[in-house]
Structures are given as C-alpha cells and as structure tokens.
C-alpha cells in the first residue's frame, strides 16, 4: 500500500528513504534500458542513503506502492 | 574499564570497551531497549479522514514517528503533578491539517511549541488524491520500550567480543588453501595467526570450519574486550542514549543496595 514507516525487523526509519530511492532508481533504469553505463547502481543508492542492513534493504527493494489504486475509495 | 569511542554520530555510535565483562554490556543493552524513555504519539483525535487509509492505520503510522525528546523537561504522565490529566510537563501536542493532492509528511505535524518541532520531517504518513482531506490532533507522551516498540529509541544494539584465530603451524598449507576459499582480501596470515580485515566477516570463515570439520583452526573470543554498537531513530542522540542508560542502570543498583540494607 504505502511504504512502512520503520523496518519490520530492526525498527530503523526507512519511510523517508523510499521516495529518493525511487527517483534515483528511475534514472538508473533509464540508463540501463538504453544500454548506457548507469551513474549509480541500486546497491550504491542504498549504501548512500545509509540503509546498511539487509532487513532494511529488503523493505525498500521489495516495496510496491499501491495507494494510488485504492485512492478512489474512502 | 577503558572506553574508546570509535564512532560517534548523532544517530550512531560504536564504542570499544576494554577490561569489562559481557554481563555488564548486556545489561546496558537491555536498559537501552526496554527502560530508556522517549516520546511517541499515544493519543489521536481524528476530525476528518477521507483518505484511502483507515483511521487505525494512520494512527499506527503516527505512533512510529520519532519525536525529538528532551528528557530533562518531561515526566511520565502517570507520575506527573497533573495526575494523568495531561499538562505541558508530560504531554506534547501536535495538529495536522491537509487537503488536496500531495503527500502528508511527518513534518506537516505542527507542534504547539516550536522547540518540539519534528526533525525527521520526510516520513510519508498518507498520500492524498483529489479532494481528500486529513485533519487530526495528536498528543505525545513518554513511554518505555517494554510497553510498546514505538517507545524504543535504540535500534540494533549489538556487541562483539574481540577474536584471535590460531592454527596448528604444521598444517600451514591447509590453512592457506582455506584462506583462498574465502572472499578475496578478507583474511591474511600474520605472526602465526589469521587476521581478518573486517571482524564482522568471521561467519565466512566459521562456515568453512563447520562444513569441512576442521580442527586445526581455533577461533578464540576474549570476553573482556568488547565492541558495542547501536543506532538511534533520531528521537535521542547517540550520546544522550548512552549517558541516560548508564544513569538508569546506576539508579537500579542504588535502589537494590537500599533494599538490601533494610534486610
């Protein structure tokens, strides 16, 4: 639905990192699909955002933002 | 006891503590998890919510937001002079009101006093579409980690003993073969010992020792030399956490001694 506030396992705040991650991931994906050398990989983005443990990384990597789908319903 | 600060950032600390015992570091760690107070949102009054999320989900998300806490200014609500009614000594109030397209962020919570302004202000609470509206009022109170995880200000507190890896000198060829199996550059032989570049990579070596049932390499732990690391969620600084936890532990020992005298 919407990105959780904290990591389920360790409790680190990860909600604020998701938007920036998606933004930078789009740039990576565009470059990758065009066959160019991307400026940074998802690994480097996560490292730079300070998300070190794999429990927090999976929160960001595996999240699907679906709140737009349910937005018409109150 | 000797304490060496390896790393001290506002939200992270790594300490190297020598001449101590495991039980002491463990009690400090447990105090951090369950006894250290911090502010968290505990009561929510929702006036209007036409967003896609239920009131309960929004309340839960609000509870998890870290609120900067000054422990010298606050008391627990049930121990306060107001007898649990709620006053500026024990409760911090916020209001939130937003309408129309956009994301409601934790920074949109308006504090009744400027000093309680939320520092982690980029956490999304809900996304609003069209004419959707969210109007609410919340109060934050002090609590402890043992009551609810939202009152736990420390994340991933952990300690590690110093290690020294020794091996049988007559089997140096076998040892070299095993080091080659490890990821490149993490281990080296120095003065008849295996030295790891990064001690957190020890499980890589241990898994090979287990798998091949090797008895000529022994990993020795030194329980008097401990590396202790923890992170905070931003409600308290790492320095405050360690100082306040030590104070709470001291209070507990003093109380215990007092009880013993009564015997």
mmCIF file of C-alpha atoms in Angstrom:
data_model
loop_
_atom_site.group_PDB
_atom_site.id
_atom_site.type_symbol
_atom_site.label_atom_id
_atom_site.label_comp_id
_atom_site.label_asym_id
_atom_site.label_seq_id
_atom_site.Cartn_x
_atom_site.Cartn_y
_atom_site.Cartn_z
ATOM 1 C CA UNK A 1 0.000 0.000 0.000
ATOM 2 C CA UNK A 2 2.253 2.767 1.276
ATOM 3 C CA UNK A 3 5.865 2.419 2.377
ATOM 4 C CA UNK A 4 6.060 1.363 6.063
ATOM 5 C CA UNK A 5 7.496 3.939 8.483
ATOM 6 C CA UNK A 6 10.006 1.553 10.021
ATOM 7 C CA UNK A 7 11.852 -1.610 9.079
ATOM 8 C CA UNK A 8 9.793 -4.601 10.276
ATOM 9 C CA UNK A 9 12.833 -6.377 11.707
ATOM 10 C CA UNK A 10 15.093 -3.779 13.301
ATOM 11 C CA UNK A 11 12.884 -0.678 13.578
ATOM 12 C CA UNK A 12 15.074 1.727 11.626
ATOM 13 C CA UNK A 13 13.212 4.613 9.969
ATOM 14 C CA UNK A 14 13.062 3.774 6.267
ATOM 15 C CA UNK A 15 9.911 5.618 5.144
ATOM 16 C CA UNK A 16 11.795 8.780 4.269
ATOM 17 C CA UNK A 17 14.294 6.985 2.017
ATOM 18 C CA UNK A 18 11.811 5.422 -0.376
ATOM 19 C CA UNK A 19 10.947 8.457 -2.464
ATOM 20 C CA UNK A 20 14.546 9.380 -3.112
ATOM 21 C CA UNK A 21 15.390 5.760 -3.860
ATOM 22 C CA UNK A 22 12.622 5.520 -6.481
ATOM 23 C CA UNK A 23 13.704 8.788 -8.066
ATOM 24 C CA UNK A 24 17.305 7.675 -8.390
ATOM 25 C CA UNK A 25 16.302 4.148 -9.410
ATOM 26 C CA UNK A 26 14.325 5.558 -12.354
ATOM 27 C CA UNK A 27 17.463 7.327 -13.600
ATOM 28 C CA UNK A 28 19.392 4.068 -13.243
ATOM 29 C CA UNK A 29 16.705 2.091 -15.066
ATOM 30 C CA UNK A 30 16.511 4.551 -17.931
ATOM 31 C CA UNK A 31 20.272 4.396 -18.475
ATOM 32 C CA UNK A 32 20.315 0.613 -18.091
ATOM 33 C CA UNK A 33 17.483 0.065 -20.597
ATOM 34 C CA UNK A 34 19.164 2.363 -23.111
ATOM 35 C CA UNK A 35 22.282 0.215 -22.839
ATOM 36 C CA UNK A 36 24.354 3.007 -21.326
ATOM 37 C CA UNK A 37 26.536 2.847 -18.244
ATOM 38 C CA UNK A 38 24.353 3.933 -15.289
ATOM 39 C CA UNK A 39 25.757 6.631 -12.993
ATOM 40 C CA UNK A 40 24.958 4.581 -9.881
ATOM 41 C CA UNK A 41 23.572 1.109 -9.172
ATOM 42 C CA UNK A 42 20.765 0.314 -6.698
ATOM 43 C CA UNK A 43 23.459 -1.014 -4.333
ATOM 44 C CA UNK A 44 25.260 2.323 -4.338
ATOM 45 C CA UNK A 45 21.995 4.245 -3.862
ATOM 46 C CA UNK A 46 21.062 2.176 -0.797
ATOM 47 C CA UNK A 47 24.566 2.498 0.665
ATOM 48 C CA UNK A 48 24.484 6.257 0.206
ATOM 49 C CA UNK A 49 21.049 6.530 1.834
ATOM 50 C CA UNK A 50 22.539 4.809 4.892
ATOM 51 C CA UNK A 51 20.483 1.632 4.608
ATOM 52 C CA UNK A 52 23.133 -0.918 5.549
ATOM 53 C CA UNK A 53 21.417 -3.988 6.953
ATOM 54 C CA UNK A 54 19.688 -6.434 4.656
ATOM 55 C CA UNK A 55 16.496 -6.297 6.703
ATOM 56 C CA UNK A 56 16.107 -2.583 5.895
ATOM 57 C CA UNK A 57 17.245 -3.016 2.285
ATOM 58 C CA UNK A 58 14.517 -5.543 1.527
ATOM 59 C CA UNK A 59 11.900 -3.085 2.856
ATOM 60 C CA UNK A 60 12.865 -0.618 0.117
ATOM 61 C CA UNK A 61 13.708 -3.114 -2.633
ATOM 62 C CA UNK A 62 10.552 -5.194 -2.395
ATOM 63 C CA UNK A 63 8.011 -2.463 -1.779
ATOM 64 C CA UNK A 64 5.215 -1.876 -4.308
ATOM 65 C CA UNK A 65 3.453 1.471 -3.976
ATOM 66 C CA UNK A 66 -0.264 0.731 -4.479
ATOM 67 C CA UNK A 67 -2.018 3.563 -2.655
ATOM 68 C CA UNK A 68 -2.921 5.191 -5.980
ATOM 69 C CA UNK A 69 -5.009 2.097 -6.841
ATOM 70 C CA UNK A 70 -7.183 2.402 -3.755
ATOM 71 C CA UNK A 71 -7.333 6.202 -3.772
ATOM 72 C CA UNK A 72 -10.863 6.434 -5.285
ATOM 73 C CA UNK A 73 -12.260 4.561 -2.256
ATOM 74 C CA UNK A 74 -12.689 6.241 1.068
ATOM 75 C CA UNK B 1 37.440 -0.182 32.422
ATOM 76 C CA UNK B 2 38.653 1.653 29.350
ATOM 77 C CA UNK B 3 36.249 3.140 26.814
ATOM 78 C CA UNK B 4 37.423 4.154 23.386
ATOM 79 C CA UNK B 5 34.958 5.943 21.096
ATOM 80 C CA UNK B 6 35.365 4.529 17.614
ATOM 81 C CA UNK B 7 32.489 6.409 16.029
ATOM 82 C CA UNK B 8 30.026 8.945 17.417
ATOM 83 C CA UNK B 9 27.466 10.411 15.040
ATOM 84 C CA UNK B 10 24.139 11.970 16.093
ATOM 85 C CA UNK B 11 22.358 8.714 15.250
ATOM 86 C CA UNK B 12 25.053 6.063 15.523
ATOM 87 C CA UNK B 13 27.782 5.096 17.965
ATOM 88 C CA UNK B 14 30.495 2.443 18.100
ATOM 89 C CA UNK B 15 32.366 2.019 21.369
ATOM 90 C CA UNK B 16 35.317 -0.203 22.148
ATOM 91 C CA UNK B 17 35.212 -1.205 25.799
ATOM 92 C CA UNK B 18 38.112 -2.997 27.463
ATOM 93 C CA UNK B 19 38.544 -4.624 30.903
ATOM 94 C CA UNK B 20 34.847 -5.337 31.281
ATOM 95 C CA UNK B 21 32.524 -8.326 31.332
ATOM 96 C CA UNK B 22 29.776 -9.419 28.974
ATOM 97 C CA UNK B 23 27.016 -9.208 31.596
ATOM 98 C CA UNK B 24 27.687 -5.503 32.084
ATOM 99 C CA UNK B 25 27.437 -4.613 28.398
ATOM 100 C CA UNK B 26 24.377 -6.828 28.072
ATOM 101 C CA UNK B 27 22.590 -5.106 30.949
ATOM 102 C CA UNK B 28 23.369 -1.739 29.367
ATOM 103 C CA UNK B 29 21.980 -3.011 26.070
ATOM 104 C CA UNK B 30 18.792 -4.265 27.686
ATOM 105 C CA UNK B 31 18.294 -0.968 29.519
ATOM 106 C CA UNK B 32 18.521 0.811 26.161
ATOM 107 C CA UNK B 33 15.886 -1.462 24.646
ATOM 108 C CA UNK B 34 13.341 -1.634 27.421
ATOM 109 C CA UNK B 35 13.868 1.078 30.054
ATOM 110 C CA UNK B 36 15.020 4.211 28.245
ATOM 111 C CA UNK B 37 12.098 6.666 27.919
ATOM 112 C CA UNK B 38 11.237 8.579 24.762
ATOM 113 C CA UNK B 39 8.294 10.500 23.329
ATOM 114 C CA UNK B 40 5.832 8.854 20.977
ATOM 115 C CA UNK B 41 2.342 9.725 19.822
ATOM 116 C CA UNK B 42 -0.148 7.884 22.018
ATOM 117 C CA UNK B 43 -3.480 9.612 21.529
ATOM 118 C CA UNK B 44 -5.038 10.657 18.216
ATOM 119 C CA UNK B 45 -8.260 12.592 17.662
ATOM 120 C CA UNK B 46 -9.307 12.346 14.030
ATOM 121 C CA UNK B 47 -11.697 15.114 12.939
ATOM 122 C CA UNK B 48 -11.801 14.261 9.261
ATOM 123 C CA UNK B 49 -10.226 11.498 7.229
ATOM 124 C CA UNK B 50 -11.329 10.919 3.652
ATOM 125 C CA UNK B 51 -8.009 9.408 2.567
ATOM 126 C CA UNK B 52 -7.526 5.868 1.245
ATOM 127 C CA UNK B 53 -6.167 4.596 4.568
ATOM 128 C CA UNK B 54 -8.226 3.677 7.632
ATOM 129 C CA UNK B 55 -8.074 5.841 10.780
ATOM 130 C CA UNK B 56 -6.330 2.997 12.632
ATOM 131 C CA UNK B 57 -3.567 2.655 10.033
ATOM 132 C CA UNK B 58 -2.904 6.381 10.126
ATOM 133 C CA UNK B 59 -2.805 6.347 13.938
ATOM 134 C CA UNK B 60 -0.361 3.443 13.880
ATOM 135 C CA UNK B 61 1.905 5.211 11.404
ATOM 136 C CA UNK B 62 1.806 8.385 13.509
ATOM 137 C CA UNK B 63 2.861 6.390 16.559
ATOM 138 C CA UNK B 64 6.027 5.171 14.853
ATOM 139 C CA UNK B 65 7.296 8.670 14.009
ATOM 140 C CA UNK B 66 10.301 9.629 16.156
ATOM 141 C CA UNK B 67 9.790 12.831 18.147
ATOM 142 C CA UNK B 68 12.835 14.718 19.446
ATOM 143 C CA UNK B 69 12.835 14.201 23.211
ATOM 144 C CA UNK B 70 14.387 16.349 25.912
ATOM 145 C CA UNK B 71 14.303 14.067 28.929
ATOM 146 C CA UNK B 72 15.168 16.873 31.374
ATOM 147 C CA UNK B 73 11.898 18.704 30.578
ATOM 148 C CA UNK B 74 9.434 15.815 30.734
ATOM 149 C CA UNK B 75 7.935 13.406 33.237
ATOM 150 C CA UNK B 76 5.786 10.323 32.799
ATOM 151 C CA UNK B 77 2.096 11.094 32.529
ATOM 152 C CA UNK B 78 1.066 8.918 35.480
ATOM 153 C CA UNK B 79 3.767 10.401 37.722
ATOM 154 C CA UNK B 80 3.067 13.998 36.712
ATOM 155 C CA UNK B 81 1.715 16.700 39.050
ATOM 156 C CA UNK B 82 -1.424 16.880 36.873
ATOM 157 C CA UNK B 83 -2.270 13.290 37.956
ATOM 158 C CA UNK B 84 -2.614 11.956 34.425
ATOM 159 C CA UNK B 85 -4.826 14.713 33.030
ATOM 160 C CA UNK B 86 -2.157 15.919 30.628
ATOM 161 C CA UNK B 87 -0.195 19.156 31.035
ATOM 162 C CA UNK B 88 2.867 20.738 29.367
ATOM 163 C CA UNK B 89 5.113 18.796 31.774
ATOM 164 C CA UNK B 90 4.065 15.407 30.446
ATOM 165 C CA UNK B 91 2.355 15.808 27.056
ATOM 166 C CA UNK B 92 3.339 17.388 23.758
ATOM 167 C CA UNK B 93 0.552 18.288 21.343
ATOM 168 C CA UNK B 94 0.584 18.440 17.565
ATOM 169 C CA UNK B 95 -2.027 19.308 14.982
ATOM 170 C CA UNK B 96 -2.206 18.293 11.350
ATOM 171 C CA UNK B 97 -4.478 19.575 8.637
ATOM 172 C CA UNK B 98 -4.042 18.966 4.944
ATOM 173 C CA UNK B 99 -6.309 18.890 1.932
ATOM 174 C CA UNK B 100 -5.881 18.118 -1.739
ATOM 175 C CA UNK B 101 -3.290 16.378 -3.933
ATOM 176 C CA UNK B 102 0.021 15.583 -2.272
ATOM 177 C CA UNK B 103 1.798 13.558 0.370
ATOM 178 C CA UNK B 104 1.200 14.207 4.054
ATOM 179 C CA UNK B 105 4.649 14.139 5.659
ATOM 180 C CA UNK B 106 5.616 13.866 9.308
ATOM 181 C CA UNK B 107 6.902 17.452 9.049
ATOM 182 C CA UNK B 108 3.303 18.625 8.496
ATOM 183 C CA UNK B 109 2.581 17.950 12.176
ATOM 184 C CA UNK B 110 2.533 21.409 13.767
ATOM 185 C CA UNK B 111 3.928 21.466 17.297
ATOM 186 C CA UNK B 112 2.198 23.603 19.915
ATOM 187 C CA UNK B 113 5.660 24.909 20.865
ATOM 188 C CA UNK B 114 8.492 25.426 18.403
ATOM 189 C CA UNK B 115 11.055 23.503 20.493
ATOM 190 C CA UNK B 116 9.183 20.227 19.854
ATOM 191 C CA UNK B 117 9.357 20.534 16.070
ATOM 192 C CA UNK B 118 9.734 17.128 14.412
ATOM 193 C CA UNK B 119 13.219 16.664 12.967
ATOM 194 C CA UNK B 120 12.542 13.547 10.878
ATOM 195 C CA UNK B 121 10.176 15.512 8.669
ATOM 196 C CA UNK B 122 10.273 13.483 5.434
ATOM 197 C CA UNK B 123 8.353 10.358 6.531
ATOM 198 C CA UNK B 124 5.194 9.866 4.446
ATOM 199 C CA UNK B 125 2.014 9.305 6.501
ATOM 200 C CA UNK B 126 -0.529 9.059 3.688
ATOM 201 C CA UNK B 127 -0.868 10.200 0.098
ATOM 202 C CA UNK B 128 -3.917 12.329 -0.735
ATOM 203 C CA UNK B 129 -5.591 12.416 -4.139
ATOM 204 C CA UNK B 130 -8.169 14.810 -5.488
ATOM 205 C CA UNK B 131 -10.202 16.459 -2.736
ATOM 206 C CA UNK B 132 -9.197 14.062 0.030
ATOM 207 C CA UNK B 133 -8.689 15.539 3.456
ATOM 208 C CA UNK B 134 -6.921 14.714 6.712
ATOM 209 C CA UNK B 135 -7.459 16.756 9.858
ATOM 210 C CA UNK B 136 -6.319 15.460 13.227
ATOM 211 C CA UNK B 137 -4.865 16.310 16.595
ATOM 212 C CA UNK B 138 -2.384 14.156 18.488
ATOM 213 C CA UNK B 139 -0.657 14.030 21.834
ATOM 214 C CA UNK B 140 2.730 12.510 22.511
ATOM 215 C CA UNK B 141 3.713 11.117 25.900
ATOM 216 C CA UNK B 142 6.780 9.490 27.416
ATOM 217 C CA UNK B 143 6.919 5.726 27.444
ATOM 218 C CA UNK B 144 9.284 2.801 27.675
ATOM 219 C CA UNK B 145 10.300 0.175 25.132
ATOM 220 C CA UNK B 146 8.949 -2.658 27.267
ATOM 221 C CA UNK B 147 5.404 -1.301 26.829
ATOM 222 C CA UNK B 148 5.443 -0.789 23.063
ATOM 223 C CA UNK B 149 8.127 -0.810 20.357
ATOM 224 C CA UNK B 150 7.199 2.753 19.371
ATOM 225 C CA UNK B 151 8.839 3.880 22.638
ATOM 226 C CA UNK B 152 12.103 2.141 21.798
ATOM 227 C CA UNK B 153 14.638 4.739 20.711
ATOM 228 C CA UNK B 154 17.575 2.411 20.019
ATOM 229 C CA UNK B 155 17.866 0.160 17.001
ATOM 230 C CA UNK B 156 20.139 -2.835 16.594
ATOM 231 C CA UNK B 157 22.215 -2.541 19.766
ATOM 232 C CA UNK B 158 24.862 -5.241 19.490
ATOM 233 C CA UNK B 159 28.181 -6.233 20.971
ATOM 234 C CA UNK B 160 31.000 -8.347 19.676
ATOM 235 C CA UNK B 161 33.939 -9.896 21.502
ATOM 236 C CA UNK B 162 37.482 -9.477 20.233
ATOM 237 C CA UNK B 163 38.683 -12.543 18.375
ATOM 238 C CA UNK B 164 42.037 -14.155 17.720
ATOM 239 C CA UNK B 165 42.272 -17.011 15.246
ATOM 240 C CA UNK B 166 45.047 -19.509 15.895
ATOM 241 C CA UNK B 167 46.060 -22.543 13.895
ATOM 242 C CA UNK B 168 48.330 -25.581 14.013
ATOM 243 C CA UNK B 169 51.638 -24.476 12.445
ATOM 244 C CA UNK B 170 52.326 -27.896 10.941
ATOM 245 C CA UNK B 171 49.250 -27.514 8.717
ATOM 246 C CA UNK B 172 50.081 -24.134 7.229
ATOM 247 C CA UNK B 173 49.484 -25.396 3.683
ATOM 248 C CA UNK B 174 45.912 -26.404 4.568
ATOM 249 C CA UNK B 175 45.339 -23.027 6.192
ATOM 250 C CA UNK B 176 46.500 -21.243 3.053
ATOM 251 C CA UNK B 177 44.097 -23.377 0.997
ATOM 252 C CA UNK B 178 41.197 -22.382 3.249
ATOM 253 C CA UNK B 179 42.058 -18.678 3.095
ATOM 254 C CA UNK B 180 41.947 -18.944 -0.695
ATOM 255 C CA UNK B 181 38.377 -20.216 -0.431
ATOM 256 C CA UNK B 182 37.261 -17.071 1.421
ATOM 257 C CA UNK B 183 36.168 -13.927 -0.426
ATOM 258 C CA UNK B 184 39.292 -12.186 -1.672
ATOM 259 C CA UNK B 185 41.282 -9.998 0.726
ATOM 260 C CA UNK B 186 39.272 -10.562 3.931
ATOM 261 C CA UNK B 187 41.864 -12.773 5.667
ATOM 262 C CA UNK B 188 45.646 -12.851 5.965
ATOM 263 C CA UNK B 189 48.313 -14.778 7.886
ATOM 264 C CA UNK B 190 50.362 -12.660 10.283
ATOM 265 C CA UNK B 191 52.665 -13.951 13.071
ATOM 266 C CA UNK B 192 51.164 -17.466 13.147
ATOM 267 C CA UNK B 193 47.621 -16.078 13.345
ATOM 268 C CA UNK B 194 44.850 -15.495 10.865
ATOM 269 C CA UNK B 195 43.971 -11.814 10.818
ATOM 270 C CA UNK B 196 40.615 -10.681 9.465
ATOM 271 C CA UNK B 197 40.432 -7.271 7.839
ATOM 272 C CA UNK B 198 36.848 -6.863 8.998
ATOM 273 C CA UNK B 199 35.853 -8.843 12.082
ATOM 274 C CA UNK B 200 32.190 -8.879 11.077
ATOM 275 C CA UNK B 201 33.224 -11.234 8.247
ATOM 276 C CA UNK B 202 34.044 -14.013 10.729
ATOM 277 C CA UNK B 203 30.978 -16.125 9.778
ATOM 278 C CA UNK B 204 32.518 -16.661 6.319
ATOM 279 C CA UNK B 205 35.474 -18.424 7.928
ATOM 280 C CA UNK B 206 33.344 -20.198 10.534
ATOM 281 C CA UNK B 207 31.073 -21.688 7.885
ATOM 282 C CA UNK B 208 34.066 -23.316 6.157
ATOM 283 C CA UNK B 209 35.383 -24.606 9.502
ATOM 284 C CA UNK B 210 31.971 -26.147 10.202
ATOM 285 C CA UNK B 211 31.449 -27.583 6.760
ATOM 286 C CA UNK B 212 34.834 -29.278 6.463
ATOM 287 C CA UNK B 213 35.021 -30.239 10.172
ATOM 288 C CA UNK B 214 38.392 -28.524 10.559
ATOM 289 C CA UNK B 215 40.106 -28.960 13.942
ATOM 290 C CA UNK B 216 43.423 -27.211 13.317
ATOM 291 C CA UNK B 217 41.951 -23.681 13.306
ATOM 292 C CA UNK B 218 40.555 -22.350 16.586
ATOM 293 C CA UNK B 219 38.667 -19.084 16.980
ATOM 294 C CA UNK B 220 39.255 -17.631 20.440
ATOM 295 C CA UNK B 221 36.935 -14.979 21.891
ATOM 296 C CA UNK B 222 38.099 -12.516 24.509
ATOM 297 C CA UNK B 223 35.085 -11.577 26.698
ATOM 298 C CA UNK B 224 36.923 -8.676 28.339
ATOM 299 C CA UNK B 225 37.335 -6.720 25.112
ATOM 300 C CA UNK B 226 34.018 -5.764 23.559
ATOM 301 C CA UNK B 227 32.919 -3.657 20.612
ATOM 302 C CA UNK B 228 29.470 -2.219 21.285
ATOM 303 C CA UNK B 229 27.447 -0.523 18.565
ATOM 304 C CA UNK B 230 23.938 0.898 18.326
ATOM 305 C CA UNK B 231 21.798 3.276 16.291
ATOM 306 C CA UNK B 232 19.020 5.610 17.351
ATOM 307 C CA UNK B 233 15.889 6.614 15.454
ATOM 308 C CA UNK B 234 16.516 10.347 15.903
ATOM 309 C CA UNK B 235 14.402 10.997 18.996
ATOM 310 C CA UNK B 236 17.507 10.982 21.197
ATOM 311 C CA UNK B 237 21.125 11.496 20.143
ATOM 312 C CA UNK B 238 23.519 8.571 20.477
ATOM 313 C CA UNK B 239 25.379 10.435 23.227
ATOM 314 C CA UNK B 240 22.166 11.028 25.214
ATOM 315 C CA UNK B 241 21.241 7.364 24.858
ATOM 316 C CA UNK B 242 24.444 6.022 26.382
ATOM 317 C CA UNK B 243 24.544 8.620 29.180
ATOM 318 C CA UNK B 244 20.870 8.210 30.128
ATOM 319 C CA UNK B 245 21.048 4.396 30.003
ATOM 320 C CA UNK B 246 24.056 4.411 32.314
ATOM 321 C CA UNK B 247 22.110 6.695 34.692
ATOM 322 C CA UNK B 248 19.110 4.346 34.731
ATOM 323 C CA UNK B 249 21.371 1.353 35.402
ATOM 324 C CA UNK B 250 23.035 3.242 38.245
ATOM 325 C CA UNK B 251 19.626 4.078 39.762
ATOM 326 C CA UNK B 252 18.670 0.410 39.664
ATOM 327 C CA UNK B 253 21.828 -0.634 41.513
ATOM 328 C CA UNK B 254 21.356 2.132 44.107
ATOM 329 C CA UNK B 255 17.777 1.024 44.671
ATOM 330 C CA UNK B 256 18.932 -2.581 45.071
ATOM 331 C CA UNK B 257 21.559 -1.636 47.657
ATOM 332 C CA UNK B 258 18.937 0.368 49.557
ATOM 333 C CA UNK B 259 16.617 -2.652 49.655
ATOM 334 C CA UNK B 260 19.454 -4.860 50.915
ATOM 335 C CA UNK B 261 20.135 -2.534 53.832
ATOM 336 C CA UNK B 262 16.558 -2.987 55.008
ATOM 337 C CA UNK B 263 17.124 -6.724 55.415
#
